Amino acid sequence: MGGVFEEERRRVVRSLVEEGYLSDERVISAMLRVPREEFVPPEYRRLSYYDSPLPIGYGQTISALHMVAIMTERLSPMPGHRVLEVGTGSGYQAAVLAEIVGPRGHVWTVERIPGLAEFALSNLSRAGYLNRVTIAVGDGSEGFPPASPFDGIIVTAAAPDVPEPLLEQLGDGGRLVIPVGSRWVQVLRVIVKEGGKLRVEEVLPCVFVPLVGKYGFRA
Ligand code: SAM
């Protein structure tokens, strides 16, 4: 069965390259290595390599593969980087980041729903990433001050505006990737901190589940 998934993984990564979603070698090899089938609930396992969001319980989703590709490329993580993810969900995005930052880097990921943090913990453990990923339960709209500053911050839920604490916890030269807009539709923003100044780029329209918290939407 592992062989079938591996073949499907290679096929979907190849089409993401052909469709122009993927070009960074580091991201390509990370997505070729992370077994998405370990991050989806058993009833959706056979759909692991469909390029679409899939339900993971609690009304939440694991993001589509092309969205993981776009966001990871825009974050531009490097080996040795310290990265914060807000919205752990299944743990798949954290695993892709862990592949890239490598043994000298680290990924902190914050999830507000305890049951999903447990789901991600068991997925990341089975897939062998727990040595480079720390999961925290809480309101990630406030960031994760104990491990800041970060080289990169990725938010995988939709925010009404860019949470101020995330900008504060971004190191110089750091990049923040975040969908910003209404509960129903957003624009993916990339914010780069350079010499204390912020450069903002809008990438594309997108649809994410809401970021719920102090600097997000109300529950
Ligand atoms: N990155 C995830 C993955 O690889 O499976 C998918 C994330 S899912 C689209 C969005 C996640 O953000 C949900 O699990 C949701 O519970 C979480 N979330 C929403 N608001 C949050 C907050 N304030 N702090 C932390 N997590 C939050």
mmCIF file of C-alpha atoms and ligand atoms in Angstrom, residues 39 56 58 60-63 68 85-94 109-113 116 136 138-142 156-158 208-214 216, ligand 1:
data_model
loop_
_atom_site.group_PDB
_atom_site.id
_atom_site.type_symbol
_atom_site.label_atom_id
_atom_site.label_comp_id
_atom_site.label_asym_id
_atom_site.label_seq_id
_atom_site.Cartn_x
_atom_site.Cartn_y
_atom_site.Cartn_z
ATOM 1 C CA PHE A 39 -2.093 13.122 8.233
ATOM 2 C CA ILE A 56 -10.006 16.431 9.757
ATOM 3 C CA TYR A 58 -14.088 19.658 14.476
ATOM 4 C CA GLN A 60 -11.565 21.957 10.213
ATOM 5 C CA THR A 61 -9.564 20.864 7.161
ATOM 6 C CA ILE A 62 -6.103 19.852 6.005
ATOM 7 C CA SER A 63 -5.268 22.385 3.261
ATOM 8 C CA VAL A 68 0.665 24.137 0.972
ATOM 9 C CA GLU A 85 2.917 27.914 12.307
ATOM 10 C CA VAL A 86 -0.477 29.123 13.560
ATOM 11 C CA GLY A 87 -3.156 26.455 12.963
ATOM 12 C CA THR A 88 -1.600 22.988 13.368
ATOM 13 C CA GLY A 89 -4.653 21.056 12.136
ATOM 14 C CA SER A 90 -3.383 17.648 10.986
ATOM 15 C CA GLY A 91 0.321 18.527 11.362
ATOM 16 C CA TYR A 92 1.001 18.061 7.608
ATOM 17 C CA GLN A 93 2.200 21.632 6.941
ATOM 18 C CA ALA A 94 4.402 21.451 10.056
ATOM 19 C CA THR A 109 2.995 25.099 15.830
ATOM 20 C CA VAL A 110 -0.017 26.369 17.786
ATOM 21 C CA GLU A 111 -3.524 24.856 17.650
ATOM 22 C CA ARG A 112 -6.580 26.111 19.557
ATOM 23 C CA ILE A 113 -8.550 22.818 19.488
ATOM 24 C CA LEU A 116 -6.663 18.413 16.845
ATOM 25 C CA ALA A 136 1.336 24.060 21.715
ATOM 26 C CA GLY A 138 -3.609 27.911 22.674
ATOM 27 C CA ASP A 139 -4.535 31.053 20.776
ATOM 28 C CA GLY A 140 -1.947 31.354 18.011
ATOM 29 C CA SER A 141 -3.303 34.788 17.032
ATOM 30 C CA GLU A 142 -1.124 35.927 19.953
ATOM 31 C CA THR A 156 -3.050 28.592 7.977
ATOM 32 C CA ALA A 157 -6.371 30.145 9.024
ATOM 33 C CA ALA A 158 -8.071 33.348 7.835
ATOM 34 C CA PHE A 208 -9.491 29.368 4.675
ATOM 35 C CA VAL A 209 -11.355 28.444 7.857
ATOM 36 C CA PRO A 210 -11.342 31.400 10.294
ATOM 37 C CA LEU A 211 -8.599 32.203 12.766
ATOM 38 C CA VAL A 212 -10.544 32.317 16.036
ATOM 39 C CA GLY A 213 -9.003 34.251 18.886
ATOM 40 C CA LYS A 214 -8.039 37.567 20.425
ATOM 41 C CA GLY A 216 -8.847 36.797 14.939
HETATM 42 N N1 SAM B 1 -2.002 23.602 8.625
HETATM 43 C C1 SAM B 1 -3.002 22.584 8.851
HETATM 44 C C2 SAM B 1 -2.615 21.250 8.278
HETATM 45 O O1 SAM B 1 -1.508 21.117 7.736
HETATM 46 O O2 SAM B 1 -3.425 20.319 8.421
HETATM 47 C C3 SAM B 1 -4.365 23.004 8.354
HETATM 48 C C4 SAM B 1 -4.913 24.108 9.187
HETATM 49 S S1 SAM B 1 -6.669 24.319 9.147
HETATM 50 C C5 SAM B 1 -6.939 24.967 7.543
HETATM 51 C C6 SAM B 1 -6.762 25.731 10.245
HETATM 52 C C7 SAM B 1 -6.473 25.376 11.685
HETATM 53 O O3 SAM B 1 -6.342 26.587 12.419
HETATM 54 C C8 SAM B 1 -7.580 24.574 12.366
HETATM 55 O O4 SAM B 1 -7.060 23.409 12.923
HETATM 56 C C9 SAM B 1 -8.086 25.525 13.446
HETATM 57 O O5 SAM B 1 -8.557 24.890 14.612
HETATM 58 C C10 SAM B 1 -6.852 26.345 13.712
HETATM 59 N N2 SAM B 1 -7.056 27.641 14.369
HETATM 60 C C11 SAM B 1 -8.036 28.556 14.180
HETATM 61 N N3 SAM B 1 -7.847 29.625 14.981
HETATM 62 C C12 SAM B 1 -6.716 29.392 15.690
HETATM 63 C C13 SAM B 1 -5.989 30.123 16.672
HETATM 64 N N4 SAM B 1 -6.382 31.327 17.109
HETATM 65 N N5 SAM B 1 -4.866 29.568 17.182
HETATM 66 C C14 SAM B 1 -4.443 28.358 16.767
HETATM 67 N N6 SAM B 1 -5.089 27.611 15.831
HETATM 68 C C15 SAM B 1 -6.206 28.123 15.302
#
